[in-house]
Amino acid sequence: MPLENSEQHDICVVGLGYIGLPTALVLASQDLKVHGVDNNSTVVGQLGSGIVTISEPGIPVLLTRALESKSFTVSQTPRPSNIFIVAVPTPLGPSKEADLSYVYSAVDAIVPNLRGQELIILESTCPPGTASQVASYIESARSDLTLEPDLSSSIYIAHCPERVIPGNTLQELRHNSRIIGGINDQSSIRARDLYAKFCVGDLIMTDSTTAELTKLAENSFRDLNIAFANELSDIAQALGINVWEVIQLANRHPRVQILNPGPGVGGHCIAVDPWFIHQSAPDQSPMIRLARELNDARPQKLVGRIVESVSPIANPRICALGLSFKANVDDLRESPAVKVIEELAKALPKSKICVVEPYISTLPDSLSDLENIELVAIPGDWSAFEAIILLTDHAAFKEFEAPTLSHRRVFDTRGMWNQ
Ligand code: SAJ
């Protein structure tokens, strides 16, 4: 059923991180009354005072406008609303299974606010079947509500996975197509009508389990492709040829699109989501598991190569460029660069490792405890180092000319200079 009058509808977004906050603010910019919820009191306090808590272009302006127009409020608890959007983390548990505790905490906080006719949208990435399980959970918690549609006590539930890339979130929120997976058709239609308010991309309706697996398949596709690129890199090295040239040439074929090799796969999406597929169908997903294991082993493999290369030098000085998990962001989550530097510092305890990361001002805990690591500005004198490792292809590093580095041990893991 379409929303008839947007002004009369409130939305409550639970989880104000990299996805929830931009989504809440984009909805607020559409004249919808949006309430944002986060369990972190600091985040709530800062957002309420107009202080942006994530690093994402365009968000400061949207937050200021939303607070001024009173279309956005924020607190630590959900309020009765017509639509609830859950955008909380779903991290990897110790046995590589999805930790859904944040999702169920959010649902527990929402349930007392339900009166019937509400739509609950799960945007968090989840193993297949989660939306159905959440639906059953709500039904058993509230016997006065029903999942059967078109009654005054009906609750509608859909999984609508986020697909945005950090750094370009607002543009992608508005333009990317969306998969809308309702637990029934009525849930899909209601969710579609909400996204139609701000998203000009295609809004494609399906069932919730298909939507869940589709989201996971997207990130697994990338993980497998990167594992293939990494393997090609090892093959090219063994053959003494340039992997970047091989990939560029192969990608001239109209139906080939090989991704780039690198020091490993980081972030909270691609390094995590394939495990959610494996958890739901372990016997059917050996390839997905292998790709994950290969990409996870990548940092250690690189460390082995670097240690071997500098072995003739006593106490080599090393410069490592980049800590974040990908270019031009400040995000260190699951960063392979952090793992490489940590393992290298442990493997070469007498070596000095200078780390250059323009996006941060202090080292993460796992590195600050190691005495031979120092965070430094971009060095003026490369001759001070026996080895240079490029780990993140930040634009700021592009200006260094490959020839000026060619006389050294240069490990260009991103192909920034070697292409
Ligand atoms: N990487 C490579 N080689 C490549 C591309 C990436 O080694 O050719 C590495 C990156 O350096 C990084 C990691 O993979 O360490 C992941 O980076 P990414 O840019 O591929 O992806 P994320 O994790 O920032 O965002 C992904 C996106 N998914 C897809 O592109 C299919 C994004 O659209 C999703 O919204 C996001 O996951 C998510 O939240 O699931």
PDB file of C-alpha atoms in Angstrom, residues 34 37 39 42 49 65 73 120 129 132 146 184 200 211 265 274 294 349 408:
ATOM      1  CA  VAL A  34      12.754  11.173  11.281  1.00  0.00           C
ATOM      2  CA  VAL A  37      18.449   6.153  17.582  1.00  0.00           C
ATOM      3  CA  ASN A  39      22.878   3.219  21.852  1.00  0.00           C
ATOM      4  CA  THR A  42      28.240  10.292  22.880  1.00  0.00           C
ATOM      5  CA  SER A  49      24.280  19.397  18.918  1.00  0.00           C
ATOM      6  CA  ARG A  65      19.440  21.522   7.816  1.00  0.00           C
ATOM      7  CA  THR A  73      15.542  14.246  16.340  1.00  0.00           C
ATOM      8  CA  ILE A 120      10.181  -2.742   9.842  1.00  0.00           C
ATOM      9  CA  GLY A 129      16.619 -16.323   6.567  1.00  0.00           C
ATOM     10  CA  SER A 132      11.911 -14.421   8.479  1.00  0.00           C
ATOM     11  CA  THR A 146       0.152 -10.606  13.155  1.00  0.00           C
ATOM     12  CA  ASN A 184       5.276 -10.949   1.812  1.00  0.00           C
ATOM     13  CA  VAL A 200      15.867   7.327  -8.365  1.00  0.00           C
ATOM     14  CA  ALA A 211      17.384 -10.197  -0.983  1.00  0.00           C
ATOM     15  CA  VAL A 265      40.777  -7.384   1.711  1.00  0.00           C
ATOM     16  CA  PRO A 274      31.087 -14.332   2.408  1.00  0.00           C
ATOM     17  CA  LEU A 294      43.308 -16.856   0.595  1.00  0.00           C
ATOM     18  CA  PRO A 349      61.862  -6.101  16.016  1.00  0.00           C
ATOM     19  CA  ARG A 408      65.130   0.736  -3.678  1.00  0.00           C
TER      20      ARG A 408
END
